mmCIF file of C-alpha atoms in Angstrom:
data_model
loop_
_atom_site.group_PDB
_atom_site.id
_atom_site.type_symbol
_atom_site.label_atom_id
_atom_site.label_comp_id
_atom_site.label_asym_id
_atom_site.label_seq_id
_atom_site.Cartn_x
_atom_site.Cartn_y
_atom_site.Cartn_z
ATOM 1 C CA MET Z 1 22.065 -4.077 5.933
ATOM 2 C CA SER Z 2 20.772 -7.163 4.750
ATOM 3 C CA GLY Z 3 18.034 -6.822 1.853
ATOM 4 C CA TYR Z 4 19.290 -3.477 1.082
ATOM 5 C CA SER Z 5 21.666 -1.830 -1.584
ATOM 6 C CA LYS Z 6 24.605 -0.027 -0.728
ATOM 7 C CA ALA Z 7 22.914 3.100 -2.514
ATOM 8 C CA GLU Z 8 19.580 2.751 -0.182
ATOM 9 C CA GLY Z 9 21.770 2.327 3.206
ATOM 10 C CA GLU Z 10 21.197 5.858 4.548
ATOM 11 C CA THR Z 11 17.861 6.341 2.836
ATOM 12 C CA ILE Z 12 15.541 3.387 2.895
ATOM 13 C CA TYR Z 13 17.693 1.004 5.498
ATOM 14 C CA TYR Z 14 17.926 4.009 8.139
ATOM 15 C CA LEU Z 15 14.098 5.072 7.613
ATOM 16 C CA HIS Z 16 12.966 1.405 8.086
ATOM 17 C CA LYS Z 17 15.328 1.174 11.028
ATOM 18 C CA ILE Z 18 13.814 4.110 12.868
ATOM 19 C CA CYS Z 19 10.234 2.633 12.252
ATOM 20 C CA ILE Z 20 11.073 -0.813 13.441
ATOM 21 C CA GLU Z 21 12.777 0.420 16.627
ATOM 22 C CA GLU Z 22 9.853 2.688 17.427
ATOM 23 C CA LEU Z 23 7.264 0.011 16.694
ATOM 24 C CA SER Z 24 9.293 -2.690 18.904
ATOM 25 C CA ARG Z 25 8.582 -0.353 21.990
ATOM 26 C CA TYR Z 26 4.831 -0.583 21.569
ATOM 27 C CA LYS Z 27 2.327 -2.897 22.992
ATOM 28 C CA ASN Z 28 0.492 -5.472 20.618
ATOM 29 C CA GLY Z 29 -2.266 -3.948 18.644
ATOM 30 C CA LYS Z 30 -4.006 -3.219 15.344
ATOM 31 C CA LEU Z 31 -1.855 -1.757 12.716
ATOM 32 C CA LEU Z 32 -2.309 -0.105 9.509
ATOM 33 C CA GLU Z 33 0.459 0.755 7.149
ATOM 34 C CA ILE Z 34 -0.655 3.132 4.300
ATOM 35 C CA SER Z 35 0.774 2.238 0.881
ATOM 36 C CA PRO Z 36 3.157 -0.551 1.718
ATOM 37 C CA GLY Z 37 4.340 -0.500 -1.750
ATOM 38 C CA GLY Z 38 7.135 -3.435 -2.184
ATOM 39 C CA LEU Z 39 6.174 -4.739 1.071
ATOM 40 C CA ARG Z 40 9.951 -4.558 2.449
ATOM 41 C CA LEU Z 41 8.893 -2.519 5.683
ATOM 42 C CA TRP Z 42 5.570 -4.399 5.901
ATOM 43 C CA ARG Z 43 7.541 -7.831 6.099
ATOM 44 C CA LYS Z 44 9.889 -6.193 8.913
ATOM 45 C CA ILE Z 45 6.789 -5.190 10.749
ATOM 46 C CA LYS Z 46 5.286 -8.658 10.463
ATOM 47 C CA GLU Z 47 8.720 -10.106 11.764
ATOM 48 C CA LEU Z 48 7.910 -8.218 15.225
ATOM 49 C CA ASN Z 49 4.917 -10.671 15.666
ATOM 50 C CA LYS Z 50 3.062 -7.938 17.655
ATOM 51 C CA PHE Z 51 0.580 -6.564 15.543
ATOM 52 C CA ASP Z 52 -2.743 -7.569 13.530
ATOM 53 C CA MET Z 53 -1.701 -5.908 10.443
ATOM 54 C CA HIS Z 54 -3.734 -4.142 7.681
ATOM 55 C CA GLY Z 55 -2.836 -2.193 4.644
ATOM 56 C CA CYS Z 56 -4.085 -0.115 1.941
ATOM 57 C CA ASP Z 57 -2.583 0.845 -1.541
ATOM 58 C CA ILE Z 58 -3.323 1.771 -4.949
ATOM 59 C CA GLU Z 59 -1.403 -1.235 -5.956
ATOM 60 C CA CYS Z 60 -2.301 -4.398 -3.953
ATOM 61 C CA ASN Z 61 0.727 -6.790 -3.396
ATOM 62 C CA ASP Z 62 -0.840 -9.002 -0.758
ATOM 63 C CA ASP Z 63 -4.320 -10.477 -0.118
ATOM 64 C CA THR Z 64 -4.646 -8.467 3.025
ATOM 65 C CA ILE Z 65 -4.143 -5.225 1.417
ATOM 66 C CA LYS Z 66 -7.331 -3.055 0.371
ATOM 67 C CA TYR Z 67 -7.279 -0.980 -2.546
ATOM 68 C CA CYS Z 68 -7.363 2.806 -2.105
ATOM 69 C CA ASN Z 69 -6.620 5.575 -4.226
ATOM 70 C CA LEU Z 70 -5.513 8.321 -1.587
ATOM 71 C CA ASN Z 71 -5.978 11.135 -4.101
ATOM 72 C CA ALA Z 72 -9.655 10.329 -4.514
ATOM 73 C CA ASP Z 73 -10.800 8.032 -1.633
ATOM 74 C CA ASP Z 74 -11.238 8.196 2.058
ATOM 75 C CA LEU Z 75 -9.423 5.245 3.890
ATOM 76 C CA PRO Z 76 -11.486 2.247 3.773
ATOM 77 C CA TYR Z 77 -11.883 1.696 7.597
ATOM 78 C CA ASN Z 78 -14.290 2.613 10.136
ATOM 79 C CA HIS Z 79 -13.826 5.354 12.873
ATOM 80 C CA ALA Z 80 -11.251 4.766 15.710
ATOM 81 C CA LEU Z 81 -10.254 1.327 14.430
ATOM 82 C CA PHE Z 82 -6.598 1.105 14.548
ATOM 83 C CA ASP Z 83 -4.020 1.512 17.766
ATOM 84 C CA TYR Z 84 -1.156 2.388 15.095
ATOM 85 C CA VAL Z 85 -0.807 3.996 11.708
ATOM 86 C CA VAL Z 86 2.467 3.942 9.629
ATOM 87 C CA CYS Z 87 2.845 6.286 6.500
ATOM 88 C CA CYS Z 88 6.211 6.311 5.286
ATOM 89 C CA GLU Z 89 7.210 8.389 2.051
ATOM 90 C CA VAL Z 90 3.661 8.703 1.111
ATOM 91 C CA ILE Z 91 2.335 12.133 1.871
ATOM 92 C CA GLU Z 92 4.425 13.792 -0.950
ATOM 93 C CA HIS Z 93 2.598 11.817 -3.448
ATOM 94 C CA ILE Z 94 -0.733 13.127 -2.240
ATOM 95 C CA HIS Z 95 -2.846 16.152 -3.823
ATOM 96 C CA ASN Z 96 -4.360 16.884 -0.357
ATOM 97 C CA PRO Z 97 -2.031 16.286 2.673
ATOM 98 C CA TRP Z 98 -4.336 17.903 5.038
ATOM 99 C CA LYS Z 99 -7.172 15.482 4.055
ATOM 100 C CA LEU Z 100 -4.784 12.497 4.469
ATOM 101 C CA ILE Z 101 -3.730 13.289 8.192
ATOM 102 C CA ALA Z 102 -7.366 14.288 8.864
ATOM 103 C CA GLU Z 103 -8.337 10.608 7.664
ATOM 104 C CA ILE Z 104 -5.396 9.019 9.766
ATOM 105 C CA LYS Z 105 -6.845 10.960 12.737
ATOM 106 C CA ARG Z 106 -10.231 9.654 12.097
ATOM 107 C CA ILE Z 107 -9.403 5.908 11.793
ATOM 108 C CA LEU Z 108 -6.986 5.983 14.863
ATOM 109 C CA LYS Z 109 -8.422 5.262 18.382
ATOM 110 C CA PRO Z 110 -7.794 8.143 20.807
ATOM 111 C CA GLY Z 111 -4.234 7.823 22.066
ATOM 112 C CA GLY Z 112 -3.243 5.759 18.773
ATOM 113 C CA LYS Z 113 0.302 6.327 17.318
ATOM 114 C CA LEU Z 114 1.223 7.541 14.099
ATOM 115 C CA ILE Z 115 4.656 7.166 12.622
ATOM 116 C CA ILE Z 116 4.768 9.475 9.352
ATOM 117 C CA SER Z 117 7.712 10.192 7.041
ATOM 118 C CA THR Z 118 8.532 12.370 3.934
ATOM 119 C CA PRO Z 119 11.547 13.596 2.049
ATOM 120 C CA ASN Z 120 13.488 16.179 4.036
ATOM 121 C CA ILE Z 121 13.385 19.204 1.629
ATOM 122 C CA SER Z 122 15.042 21.094 4.405
ATOM 123 C CA LYS Z 123 18.435 19.286 3.896
ATOM 124 C CA MET Z 124 21.339 21.180 2.738
ATOM 125 C CA TYR Z 125 21.657 19.770 -0.723
ATOM 126 C CA ASP Z 126 17.946 20.519 -1.649
ATOM 127 C CA ARG Z 127 18.488 24.075 -0.299
ATOM 128 C CA ILE Z 128 21.706 24.611 -2.470
ATOM 129 C CA TYR Z 129 20.136 22.993 -5.525
ATOM 130 C CA TYR Z 130 16.960 24.882 -5.393
ATOM 131 C CA LEU Z 131 18.943 28.245 -5.018
ATOM 132 C CA LEU Z 132 20.965 27.243 -8.041
ATOM 133 C CA LYS Z 133 18.073 25.694 -10.253
ATOM 134 C CA GLY Z 134 15.007 26.764 -8.852
ATOM 135 C CA VAL Z 135 13.540 23.323 -8.321
ATOM 136 C CA ILE Z 136 13.665 20.612 -5.486
ATOM 137 C CA PRO Z 137 15.563 17.704 -6.743
ATOM 138 C CA SER Z 138 13.064 14.998 -6.149
ATOM 139 C CA PHE Z 139 10.171 17.239 -7.320
ATOM 140 C CA GLN Z 140 10.782 18.121 -10.984
ATOM 141 C CA TYR Z 141 7.748 16.590 -12.804
ATOM 142 C CA GLU Z 142 5.768 18.848 -14.910
ATOM 143 C CA LYS Z 143 2.468 16.459 -15.047
ATOM 144 C CA HIS Z 144 1.497 14.106 -12.535
ATOM 145 C CA THR Z 145 1.142 10.972 -14.637
ATOM 146 C CA HIS Z 146 2.140 7.985 -12.080
ATOM 147 C CA SER Z 147 1.300 7.447 -8.422
ATOM 148 C CA MET Z 148 5.122 7.095 -7.599
ATOM 149 C CA GLN Z 149 5.699 10.714 -8.470
ATOM 150 C CA HIS Z 150 6.559 13.062 -5.658
ATOM 151 C CA ILE Z 151 4.221 16.078 -6.325
ATOM 152 C CA ASN Z 152 3.728 17.706 -3.012
ATOM 153 C CA PRO Z 153 7.032 18.897 -1.092
ATOM 154 C CA ILE Z 154 6.354 19.409 2.779
ATOM 155 C CA ASN Z 155 8.899 20.624 5.038
ATOM 156 C CA ILE Z 156 9.069 19.923 8.767
ATOM 157 C CA LYS Z 157 7.296 23.156 9.669
ATOM 158 C CA GLU Z 158 4.239 22.380 7.344
ATOM 159 C CA LEU Z 159 4.040 18.890 8.572
ATOM 160 C CA LEU Z 160 3.890 19.956 12.255
ATOM 161 C CA LEU Z 161 1.428 22.365 11.440
ATOM 162 C CA ILE Z 162 -0.966 19.879 9.909
ATOM 163 C CA LEU Z 163 -0.382 17.447 12.634
ATOM 164 C CA ASN Z 164 -1.091 20.193 15.290
ATOM 165 C CA GLU Z 165 -4.374 21.006 13.517
ATOM 166 C CA CYS Z 166 -5.523 17.610 13.426
ATOM 167 C CA ASN Z 167 -4.996 17.394 17.173
ATOM 168 C CA PHE Z 168 -1.981 15.116 17.119
ATOM 169 C CA VAL Z 169 0.607 15.532 20.100
ATOM 170 C CA VAL Z 170 4.148 15.090 18.530
ATOM 171 C CA SER Z 171 6.665 13.212 20.844
ATOM 172 C CA ASP Z 172 9.645 12.870 18.588
ATOM 173 C CA ILE Z 173 11.268 13.799 15.235
ATOM 174 C CA LYS Z 174 14.157 11.816 13.613
ATOM 175 C CA TYR Z 175 15.956 11.985 10.306
ATOM 176 C CA ASN Z 176 17.285 8.685 8.582
ATOM 177 C CA LEU Z 177 21.063 9.506 8.604
ATOM 178 C CA ALA Z 178 23.903 7.177 9.999
ATOM 179 C CA LYS Z 179 24.580 7.880 13.573
ATOM 180 C CA LYS Z 180 28.332 8.676 12.796
ATOM 181 C CA TYR Z 181 26.905 11.689 10.892
ATOM 182 C CA GLN Z 182 24.194 12.851 13.442
ATOM 183 C CA LYS Z 183 26.954 13.308 15.971
ATOM 184 C CA LEU Z 184 28.631 15.765 13.655
ATOM 185 C CA PHE Z 185 25.994 17.988 12.138
ATOM 186 C CA PRO Z 186 22.604 18.985 13.107
ATOM 187 C CA LYS Z 187 20.226 16.060 11.872
ATOM 188 C CA GLY Z 188 18.123 18.052 9.675
ATOM 189 C CA TRP Z 189 20.846 19.016 7.529
ATOM 190 C CA PHE Z 190 21.823 15.872 5.846
ATOM 191 C CA GLY Z 191 18.825 13.450 6.631
ATOM 192 C CA TYR Z 192 17.268 11.982 3.523
ATOM 193 C CA SER Z 193 13.722 11.856 5.186
ATOM 194 C CA VAL Z 194 12.120 13.328 8.320
ATOM 195 C CA VAL Z 195 10.071 11.047 10.449
ATOM 196 C CA VAL Z 196 7.658 12.446 12.957
ATOM 197 C CA ILE Z 197 6.158 10.494 15.698
ATOM 198 C CA GLY Z 198 2.938 11.440 17.449
ATOM 199 C CA SER Z 199 -0.326 10.460 18.828
ATOM 200 C CA LYS Z 200 -3.818 11.356 18.549
ATOM 201 C CA SER Z 201 -5.221 13.606 21.380
ATOM 202 C CA LEU Z 202 -7.486 11.727 23.644
#
């Protein structure tokens, strides 16, 4: 797990591993990563040498990344421009997840692929914590004062509903959990994030 701390092992490392394994199966094309942040996944996607890469974020850490405030702006791209969109751990920061996915649909070509992830608030730890304390562990802010805050908990059922309403066809659902645990327990019980892979209807 080079480049990742031990604490990040089952969270960030396995999440990025899912994305890279999926993208490695795709043909060359134009790819947008929404909110690439610290650029770790961005750099790993670049290493595949398959994609014409673009990014947008409220904090621009690379010359090829456009400014975009996802809580105020539309995505700054023309219709049907991209073959692929990657949106990892972003939607939980957004006021209106329906609008974000509708915008992703707008900029994707027909048949274009979407990889989207969000914290798995259905995992057992979150359920027990909510039962005892009445809050979801990573969604405890009283005011939205920073773009990195989690403000919009979305479970897998709601995410699938939004994707369906926006005419995406879901092909797979994955959880960023070490494989040894996936063999012992249902994946949704312990995965830190849920990753949904789908495509825009033709």
